[in-house]
PDB file of C-alpha atoms in Angstrom:
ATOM      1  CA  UNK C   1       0.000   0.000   0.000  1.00 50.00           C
ATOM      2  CA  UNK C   2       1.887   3.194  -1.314  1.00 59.00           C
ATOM      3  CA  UNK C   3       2.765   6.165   1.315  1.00 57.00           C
ATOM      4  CA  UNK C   4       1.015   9.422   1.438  1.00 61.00           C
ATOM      5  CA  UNK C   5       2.918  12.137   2.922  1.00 54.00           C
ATOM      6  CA  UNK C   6       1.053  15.824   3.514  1.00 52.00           C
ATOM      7  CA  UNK C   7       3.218  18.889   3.438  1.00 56.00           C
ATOM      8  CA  UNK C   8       3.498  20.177   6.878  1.00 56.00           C
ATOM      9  CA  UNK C   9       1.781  23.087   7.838  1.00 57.00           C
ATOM     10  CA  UNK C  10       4.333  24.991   9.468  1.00 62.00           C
ATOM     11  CA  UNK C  11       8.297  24.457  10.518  1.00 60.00           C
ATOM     12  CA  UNK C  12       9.294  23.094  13.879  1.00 57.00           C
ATOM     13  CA  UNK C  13       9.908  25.431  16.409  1.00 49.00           C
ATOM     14  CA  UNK C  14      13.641  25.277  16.903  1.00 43.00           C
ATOM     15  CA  UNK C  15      13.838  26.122  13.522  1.00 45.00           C
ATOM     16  CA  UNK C  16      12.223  29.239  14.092  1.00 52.00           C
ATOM     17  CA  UNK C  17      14.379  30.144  17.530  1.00 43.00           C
ATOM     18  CA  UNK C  18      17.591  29.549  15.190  1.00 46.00           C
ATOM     19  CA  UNK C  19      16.358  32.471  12.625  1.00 52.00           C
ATOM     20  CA  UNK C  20      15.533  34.507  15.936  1.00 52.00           C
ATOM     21  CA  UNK C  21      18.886  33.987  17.238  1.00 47.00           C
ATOM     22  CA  UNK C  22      21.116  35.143  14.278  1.00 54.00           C
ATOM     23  CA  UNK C  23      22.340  38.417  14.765  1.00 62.00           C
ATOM     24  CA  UNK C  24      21.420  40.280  11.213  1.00 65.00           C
ATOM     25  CA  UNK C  25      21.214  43.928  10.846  1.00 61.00           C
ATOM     26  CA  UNK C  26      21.677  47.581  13.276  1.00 69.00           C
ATOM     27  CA  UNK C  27      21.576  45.457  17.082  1.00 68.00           C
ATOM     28  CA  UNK C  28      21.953  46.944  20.351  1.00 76.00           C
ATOM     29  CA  UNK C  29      24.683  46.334  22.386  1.00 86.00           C
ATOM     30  CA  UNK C  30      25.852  42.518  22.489  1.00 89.00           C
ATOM     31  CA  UNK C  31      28.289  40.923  25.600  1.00 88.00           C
ATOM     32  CA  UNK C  32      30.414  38.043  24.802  1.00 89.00           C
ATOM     33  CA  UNK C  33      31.525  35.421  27.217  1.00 90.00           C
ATOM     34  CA  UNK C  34      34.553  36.729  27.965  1.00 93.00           C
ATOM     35  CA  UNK C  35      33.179  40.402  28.772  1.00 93.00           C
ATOM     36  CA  UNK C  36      33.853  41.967  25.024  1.00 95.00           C
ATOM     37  CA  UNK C  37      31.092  44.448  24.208  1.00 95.00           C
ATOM     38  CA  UNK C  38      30.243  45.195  20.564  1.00 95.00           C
ATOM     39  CA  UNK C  39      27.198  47.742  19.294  1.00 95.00           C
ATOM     40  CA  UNK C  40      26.434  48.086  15.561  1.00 95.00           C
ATOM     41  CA  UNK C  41      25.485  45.978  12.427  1.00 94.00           C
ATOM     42  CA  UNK C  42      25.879  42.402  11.638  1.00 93.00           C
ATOM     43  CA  UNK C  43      25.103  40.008   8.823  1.00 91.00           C
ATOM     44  CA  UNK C  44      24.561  36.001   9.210  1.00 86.00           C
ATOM     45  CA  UNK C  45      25.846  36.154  12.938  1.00 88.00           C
ATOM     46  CA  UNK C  46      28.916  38.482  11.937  1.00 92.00           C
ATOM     47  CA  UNK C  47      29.648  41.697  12.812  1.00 94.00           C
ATOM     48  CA  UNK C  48      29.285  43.551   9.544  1.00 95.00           C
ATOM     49  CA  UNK C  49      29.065  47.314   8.285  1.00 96.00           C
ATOM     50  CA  UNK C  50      29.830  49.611  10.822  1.00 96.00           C
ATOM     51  CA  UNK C  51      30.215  48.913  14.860  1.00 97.00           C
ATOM     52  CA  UNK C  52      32.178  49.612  18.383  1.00 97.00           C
ATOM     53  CA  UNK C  53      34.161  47.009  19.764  1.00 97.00           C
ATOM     54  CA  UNK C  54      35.677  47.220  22.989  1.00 97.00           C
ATOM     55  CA  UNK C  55      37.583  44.346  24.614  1.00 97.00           C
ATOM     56  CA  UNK C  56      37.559  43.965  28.186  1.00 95.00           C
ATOM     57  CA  UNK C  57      41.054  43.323  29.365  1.00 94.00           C
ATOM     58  CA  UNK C  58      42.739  46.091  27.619  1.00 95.00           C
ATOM     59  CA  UNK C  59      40.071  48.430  27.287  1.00 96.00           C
ATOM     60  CA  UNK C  60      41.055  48.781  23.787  1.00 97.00           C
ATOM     61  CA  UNK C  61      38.234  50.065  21.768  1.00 98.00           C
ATOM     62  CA  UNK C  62      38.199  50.214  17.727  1.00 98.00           C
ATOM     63  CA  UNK C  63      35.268  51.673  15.451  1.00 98.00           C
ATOM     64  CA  UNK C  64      34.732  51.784  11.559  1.00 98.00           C
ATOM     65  CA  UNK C  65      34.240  49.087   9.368  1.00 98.00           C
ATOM     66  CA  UNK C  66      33.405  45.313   9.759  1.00 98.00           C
ATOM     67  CA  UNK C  67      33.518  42.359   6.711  1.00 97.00           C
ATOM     68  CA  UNK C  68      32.531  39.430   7.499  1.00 96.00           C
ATOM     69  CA  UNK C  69      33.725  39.259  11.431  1.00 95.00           C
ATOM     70  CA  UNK C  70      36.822  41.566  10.687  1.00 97.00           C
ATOM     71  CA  UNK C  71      37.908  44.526  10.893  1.00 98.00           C
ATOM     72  CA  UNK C  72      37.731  45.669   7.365  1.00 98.00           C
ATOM     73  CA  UNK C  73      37.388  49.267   5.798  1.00 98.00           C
ATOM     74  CA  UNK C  74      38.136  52.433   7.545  1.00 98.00           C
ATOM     75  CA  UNK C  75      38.327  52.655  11.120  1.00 98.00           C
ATOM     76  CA  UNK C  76      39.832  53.773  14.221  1.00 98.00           C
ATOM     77  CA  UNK C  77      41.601  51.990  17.644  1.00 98.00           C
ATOM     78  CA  UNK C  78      42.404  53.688  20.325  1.00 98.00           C
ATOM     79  CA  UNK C  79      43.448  52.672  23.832  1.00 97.00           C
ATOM     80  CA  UNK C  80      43.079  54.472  27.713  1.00 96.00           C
ATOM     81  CA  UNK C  81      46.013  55.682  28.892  1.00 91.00           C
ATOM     82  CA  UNK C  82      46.669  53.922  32.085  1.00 88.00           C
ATOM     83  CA  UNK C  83      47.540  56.849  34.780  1.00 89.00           C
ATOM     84  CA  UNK C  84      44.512  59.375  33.288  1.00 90.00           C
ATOM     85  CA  UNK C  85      42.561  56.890  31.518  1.00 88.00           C
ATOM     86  CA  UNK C  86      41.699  59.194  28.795  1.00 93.00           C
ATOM     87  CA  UNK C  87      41.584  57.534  25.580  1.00 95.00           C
ATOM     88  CA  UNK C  88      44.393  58.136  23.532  1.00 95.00           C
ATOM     89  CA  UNK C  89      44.262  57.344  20.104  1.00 96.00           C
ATOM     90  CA  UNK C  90      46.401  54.739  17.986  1.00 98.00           C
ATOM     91  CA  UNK C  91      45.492  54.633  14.877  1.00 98.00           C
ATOM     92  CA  UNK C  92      43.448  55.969  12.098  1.00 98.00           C
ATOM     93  CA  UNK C  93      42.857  54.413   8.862  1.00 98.00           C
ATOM     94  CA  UNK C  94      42.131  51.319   6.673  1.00 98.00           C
ATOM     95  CA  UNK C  95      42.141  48.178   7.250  1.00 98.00           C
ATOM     96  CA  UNK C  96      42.217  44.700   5.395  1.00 98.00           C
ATOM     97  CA  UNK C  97      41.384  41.155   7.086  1.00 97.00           C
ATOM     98  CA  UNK C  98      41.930  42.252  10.877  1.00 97.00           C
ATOM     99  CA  UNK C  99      45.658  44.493   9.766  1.00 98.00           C
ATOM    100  CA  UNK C 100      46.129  48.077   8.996  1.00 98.00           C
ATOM    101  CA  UNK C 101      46.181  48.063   5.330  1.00 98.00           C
ATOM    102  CA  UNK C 102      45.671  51.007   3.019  1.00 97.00           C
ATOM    103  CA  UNK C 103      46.758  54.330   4.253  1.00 98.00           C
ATOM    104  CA  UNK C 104      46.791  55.025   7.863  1.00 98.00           C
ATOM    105  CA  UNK C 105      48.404  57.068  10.654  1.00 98.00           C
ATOM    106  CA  UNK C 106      49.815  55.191  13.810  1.00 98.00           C
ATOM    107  CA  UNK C 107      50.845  56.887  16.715  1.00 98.00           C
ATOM    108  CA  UNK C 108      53.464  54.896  18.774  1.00 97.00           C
ATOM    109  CA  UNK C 109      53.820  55.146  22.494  1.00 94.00           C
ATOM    110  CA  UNK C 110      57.405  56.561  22.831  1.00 94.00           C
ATOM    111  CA  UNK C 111      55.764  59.743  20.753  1.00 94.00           C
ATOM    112  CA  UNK C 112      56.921  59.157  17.111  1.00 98.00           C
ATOM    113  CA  UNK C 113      54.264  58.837  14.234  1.00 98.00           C
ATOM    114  CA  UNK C 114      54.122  57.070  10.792  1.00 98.00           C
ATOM    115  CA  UNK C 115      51.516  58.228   7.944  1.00 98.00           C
ATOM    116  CA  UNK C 116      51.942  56.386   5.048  1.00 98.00           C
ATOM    117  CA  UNK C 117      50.911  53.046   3.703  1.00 98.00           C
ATOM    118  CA  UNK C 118      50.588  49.648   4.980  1.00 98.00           C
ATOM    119  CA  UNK C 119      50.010  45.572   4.118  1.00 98.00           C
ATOM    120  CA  UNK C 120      49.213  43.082   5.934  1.00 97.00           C
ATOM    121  CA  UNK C 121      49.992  45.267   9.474  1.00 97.00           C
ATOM    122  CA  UNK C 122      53.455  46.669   8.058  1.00 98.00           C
ATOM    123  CA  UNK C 123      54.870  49.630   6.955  1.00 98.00           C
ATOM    124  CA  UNK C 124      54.814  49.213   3.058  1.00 98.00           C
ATOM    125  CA  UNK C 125      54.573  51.330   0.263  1.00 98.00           C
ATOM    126  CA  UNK C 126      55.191  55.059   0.544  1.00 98.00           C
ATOM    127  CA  UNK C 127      55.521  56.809   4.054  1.00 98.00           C
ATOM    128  CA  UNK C 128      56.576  59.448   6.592  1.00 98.00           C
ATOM    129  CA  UNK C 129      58.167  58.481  10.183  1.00 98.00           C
ATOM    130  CA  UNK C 130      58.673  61.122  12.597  1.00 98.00           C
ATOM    131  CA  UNK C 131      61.335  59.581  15.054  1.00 98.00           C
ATOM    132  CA  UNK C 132      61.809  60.724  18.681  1.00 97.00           C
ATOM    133  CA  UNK C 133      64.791  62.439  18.279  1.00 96.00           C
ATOM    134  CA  UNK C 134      63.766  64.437  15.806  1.00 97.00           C
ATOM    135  CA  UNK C 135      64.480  62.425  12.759  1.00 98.00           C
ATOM    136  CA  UNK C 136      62.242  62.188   9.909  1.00 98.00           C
ATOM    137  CA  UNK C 137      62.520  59.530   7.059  1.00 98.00           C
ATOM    138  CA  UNK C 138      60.532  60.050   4.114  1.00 98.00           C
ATOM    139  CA  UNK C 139      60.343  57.449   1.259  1.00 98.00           C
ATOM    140  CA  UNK C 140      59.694  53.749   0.387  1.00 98.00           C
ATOM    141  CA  UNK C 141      59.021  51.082   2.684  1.00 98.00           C
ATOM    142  CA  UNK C 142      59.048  46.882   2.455  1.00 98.00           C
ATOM    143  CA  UNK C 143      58.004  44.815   5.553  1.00 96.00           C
ATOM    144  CA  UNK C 144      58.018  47.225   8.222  1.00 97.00           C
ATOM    145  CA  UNK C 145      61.745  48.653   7.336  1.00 98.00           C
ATOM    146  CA  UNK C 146      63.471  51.670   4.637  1.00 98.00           C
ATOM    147  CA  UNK C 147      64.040  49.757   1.978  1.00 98.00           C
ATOM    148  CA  UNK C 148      63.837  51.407  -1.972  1.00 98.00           C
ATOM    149  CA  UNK C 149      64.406  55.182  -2.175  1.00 98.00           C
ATOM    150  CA  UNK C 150      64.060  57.593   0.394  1.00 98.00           C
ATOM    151  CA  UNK C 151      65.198  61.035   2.380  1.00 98.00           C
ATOM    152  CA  UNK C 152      66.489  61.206   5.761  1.00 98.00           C
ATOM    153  CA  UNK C 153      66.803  64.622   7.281  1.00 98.00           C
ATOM    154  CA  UNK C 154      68.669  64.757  10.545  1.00 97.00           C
ATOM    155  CA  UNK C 155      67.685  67.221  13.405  1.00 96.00           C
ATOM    156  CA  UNK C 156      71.015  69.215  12.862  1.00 93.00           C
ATOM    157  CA  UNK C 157      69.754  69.807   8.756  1.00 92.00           C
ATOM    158  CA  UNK C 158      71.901  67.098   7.762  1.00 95.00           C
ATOM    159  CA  UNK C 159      70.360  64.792   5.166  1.00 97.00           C
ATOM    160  CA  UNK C 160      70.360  61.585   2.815  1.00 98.00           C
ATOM    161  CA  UNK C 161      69.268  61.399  -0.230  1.00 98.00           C
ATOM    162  CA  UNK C 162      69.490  57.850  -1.984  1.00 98.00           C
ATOM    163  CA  UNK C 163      69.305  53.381  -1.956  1.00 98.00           C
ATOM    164  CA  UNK C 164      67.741  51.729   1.318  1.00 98.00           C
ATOM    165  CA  UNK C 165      67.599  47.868   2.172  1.00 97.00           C
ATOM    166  CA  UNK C 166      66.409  46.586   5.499  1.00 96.00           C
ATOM    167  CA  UNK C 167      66.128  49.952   7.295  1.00 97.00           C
ATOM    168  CA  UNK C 168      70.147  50.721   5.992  1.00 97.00           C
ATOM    169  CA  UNK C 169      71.503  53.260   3.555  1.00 98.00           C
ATOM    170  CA  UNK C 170      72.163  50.923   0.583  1.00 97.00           C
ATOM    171  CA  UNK C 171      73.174  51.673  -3.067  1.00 96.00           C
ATOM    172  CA  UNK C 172      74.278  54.837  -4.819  1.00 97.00           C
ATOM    173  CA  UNK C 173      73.053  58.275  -2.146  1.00 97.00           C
ATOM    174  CA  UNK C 174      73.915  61.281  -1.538  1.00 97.00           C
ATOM    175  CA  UNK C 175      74.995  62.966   2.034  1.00 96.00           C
ATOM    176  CA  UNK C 176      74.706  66.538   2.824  1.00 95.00           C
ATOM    177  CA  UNK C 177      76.632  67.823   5.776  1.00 93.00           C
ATOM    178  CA  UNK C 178      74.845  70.999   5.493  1.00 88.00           C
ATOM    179  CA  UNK C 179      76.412  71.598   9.277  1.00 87.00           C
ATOM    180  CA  UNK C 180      79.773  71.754   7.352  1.00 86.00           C
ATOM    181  CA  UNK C 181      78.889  72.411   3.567  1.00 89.00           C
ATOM    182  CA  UNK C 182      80.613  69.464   2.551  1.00 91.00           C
ATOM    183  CA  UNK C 183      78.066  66.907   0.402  1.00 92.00           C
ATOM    184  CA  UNK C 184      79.271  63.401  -0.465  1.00 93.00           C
ATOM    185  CA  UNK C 185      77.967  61.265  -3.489  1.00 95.00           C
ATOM    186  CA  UNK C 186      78.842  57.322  -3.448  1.00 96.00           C
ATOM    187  CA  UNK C 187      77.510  54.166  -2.927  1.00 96.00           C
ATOM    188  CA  UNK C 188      76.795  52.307   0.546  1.00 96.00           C
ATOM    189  CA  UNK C 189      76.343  49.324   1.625  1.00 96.00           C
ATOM    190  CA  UNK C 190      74.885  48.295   4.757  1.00 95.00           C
ATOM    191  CA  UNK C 191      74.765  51.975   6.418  1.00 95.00           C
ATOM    192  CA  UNK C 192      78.643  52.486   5.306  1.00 95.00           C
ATOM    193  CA  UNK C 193      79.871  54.310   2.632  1.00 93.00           C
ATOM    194  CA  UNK C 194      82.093  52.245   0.320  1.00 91.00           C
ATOM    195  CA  UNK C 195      83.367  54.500  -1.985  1.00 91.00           C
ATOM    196  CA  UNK C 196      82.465  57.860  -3.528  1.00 90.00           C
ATOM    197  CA  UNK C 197      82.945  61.295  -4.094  1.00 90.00           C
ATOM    198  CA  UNK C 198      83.238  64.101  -1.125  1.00 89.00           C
ATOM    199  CA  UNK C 199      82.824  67.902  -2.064  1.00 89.00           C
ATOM    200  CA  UNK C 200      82.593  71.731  -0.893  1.00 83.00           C
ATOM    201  CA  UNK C 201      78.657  72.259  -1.078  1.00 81.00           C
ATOM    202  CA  UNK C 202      77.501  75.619   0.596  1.00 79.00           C
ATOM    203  CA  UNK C 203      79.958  75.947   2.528  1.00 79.00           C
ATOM    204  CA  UNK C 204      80.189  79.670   2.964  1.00 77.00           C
ATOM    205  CA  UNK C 205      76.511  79.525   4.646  1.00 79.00           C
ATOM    206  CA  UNK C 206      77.458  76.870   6.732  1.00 73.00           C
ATOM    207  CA  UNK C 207      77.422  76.971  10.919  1.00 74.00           C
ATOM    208  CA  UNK C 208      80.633  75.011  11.544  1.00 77.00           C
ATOM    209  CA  UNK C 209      82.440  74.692   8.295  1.00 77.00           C
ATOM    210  CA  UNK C 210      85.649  72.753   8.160  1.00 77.00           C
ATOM    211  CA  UNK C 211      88.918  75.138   8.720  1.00 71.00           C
ATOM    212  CA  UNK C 212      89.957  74.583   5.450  1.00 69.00           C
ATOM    213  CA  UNK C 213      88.239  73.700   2.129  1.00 74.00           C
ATOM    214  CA  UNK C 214      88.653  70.460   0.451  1.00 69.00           C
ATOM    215  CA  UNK C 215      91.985  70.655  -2.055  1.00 68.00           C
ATOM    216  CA  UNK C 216      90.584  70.042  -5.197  1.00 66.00           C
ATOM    217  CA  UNK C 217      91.457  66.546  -7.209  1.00 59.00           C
ATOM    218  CA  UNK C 218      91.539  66.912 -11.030  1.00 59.00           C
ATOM    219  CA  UNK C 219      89.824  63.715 -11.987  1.00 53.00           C
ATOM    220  CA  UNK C 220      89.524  63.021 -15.867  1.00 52.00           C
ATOM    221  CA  UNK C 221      85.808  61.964 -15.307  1.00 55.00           C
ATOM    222  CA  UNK C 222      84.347  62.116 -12.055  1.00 55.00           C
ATOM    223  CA  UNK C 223      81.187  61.253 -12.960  1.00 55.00           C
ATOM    224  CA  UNK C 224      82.218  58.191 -15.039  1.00 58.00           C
ATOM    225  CA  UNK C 225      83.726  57.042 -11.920  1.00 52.00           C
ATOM    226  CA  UNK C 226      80.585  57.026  -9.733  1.00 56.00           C
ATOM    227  CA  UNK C 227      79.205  55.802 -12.806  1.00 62.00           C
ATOM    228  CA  UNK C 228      81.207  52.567 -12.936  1.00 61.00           C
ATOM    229  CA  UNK C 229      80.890  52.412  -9.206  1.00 56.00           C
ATOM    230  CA  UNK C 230      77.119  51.983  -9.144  1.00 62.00           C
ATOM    231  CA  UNK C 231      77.947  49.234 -12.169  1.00 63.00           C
ATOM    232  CA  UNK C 232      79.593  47.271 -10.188  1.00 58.00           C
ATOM    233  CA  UNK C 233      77.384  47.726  -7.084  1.00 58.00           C
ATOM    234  CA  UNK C 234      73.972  46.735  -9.661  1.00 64.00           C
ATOM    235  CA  UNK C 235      76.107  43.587 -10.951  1.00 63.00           C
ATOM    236  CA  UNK C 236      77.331  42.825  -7.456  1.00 62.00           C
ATOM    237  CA  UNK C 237      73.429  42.203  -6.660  1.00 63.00           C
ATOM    238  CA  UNK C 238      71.992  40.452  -9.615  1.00 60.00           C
TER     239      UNK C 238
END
């Protein structure tokens, strides 16, 4: 004798409570286990679009952008300060897969302060670091380090122009002792300069020039030389 089944009318119940109990949408303020709070919107049980986290042990608190459970977007963390307990902010920017990515500012807490760009957490791209003691690097960066070209101007006006690798002068640069109007064009290697070419460069305006000037050196072709210098240093690192 064949088997009639009827449609049911309606769902079970549980299956009903389980819709009810995914987070979806603007929600009010929701407590985790461990005592992390988080206000704003959520899709399929995630946090998603635009919320407040703050995490209960640190008191940390970030707000922007959420994908998918993640910080993801444009957003900013901040942390209280642990004497005042004002909030002091950390940083300000994008972010990609729970990392600063994008363009961002971080403020570190020994007072110095990189805008620039970032992947995957790290300095990389182009940026600007403002140093402590007064030092300000300007240029390319490559997993959290200098590396590529960049400018480094000293507190005292001295400055290098050139190669970086690792957080090191590397490759063909320039170095102007503007203290003593003297300039020097070479190549480095490893923060040391390994050969080059040192001049006379503003001299006259300079605040503690040298007693006497550099003698000058009749070379046949100065410029060839540096020339065949940075040959040697490309070929050297093929």
């Amino acid at each position: 004798m064949p088997v009639i089944k009827y449609p049911r009318l309606r769902d079970p119940l549980f299956y009903e409570w389980d819709r009810k109990a995914q987070k979806c949408g603007l929600r009010h303020t929701i407590y985790a286990v461990n005592g992390d709070q988080y206000t704003g919107e959520w899709l399929d049980n995630l946090k998603h679009g635009k919320g407040t986290q703050i995490w209960k042990n640190t008191g940390a608190i970030y707000s922007g952008d959420w994908k998918f459970g993640k910080r993801d977007g444009y957003g900013s963390y901040s942390i209280p300060d642990p004497v005042t307990k004002e909030y002091k902010r950390v940083y300000t920017g994008w972010w990609e897969n729970d990392h600063r990515g994008g363009r961002g500012v971080l403020f570190y807490p020994n007072g110095e302060c990189y805008e620039g760009e970032w992947s995957n957490g790290l300095r990389s791209g182009w940026g600007k670091m403002q140093y402590k003691d007064g030092s300000i690097y300007e240029g390319q960066w490559l997993a959290d380090q200098p590396s590529g070209q960049g400018v480094l101007r000293l507190p005292n006006g001295n400055r290098y122009e050139g190669g970086w690798k690792d957080g090191k002068k590397h490759g063909p640069g320039k170095f102007f002792y503007l203290d003593k109007g003297q300039q020097l064009e070479g190549i480095w290697v490893a923060d040391i300069p390994k050969c080059g070419v040192l001049v006379d460069f503003g001299r006259d305006n300079a605040p503690a020039p040298t007693q006497y000037p550099l003698p000058e050196i009749e070379l046949h072709d100065p410029a060839g030389v540096l020339a065949e210098a940075r040959a040697m240093f490309d070929d050297s690192h093929n």
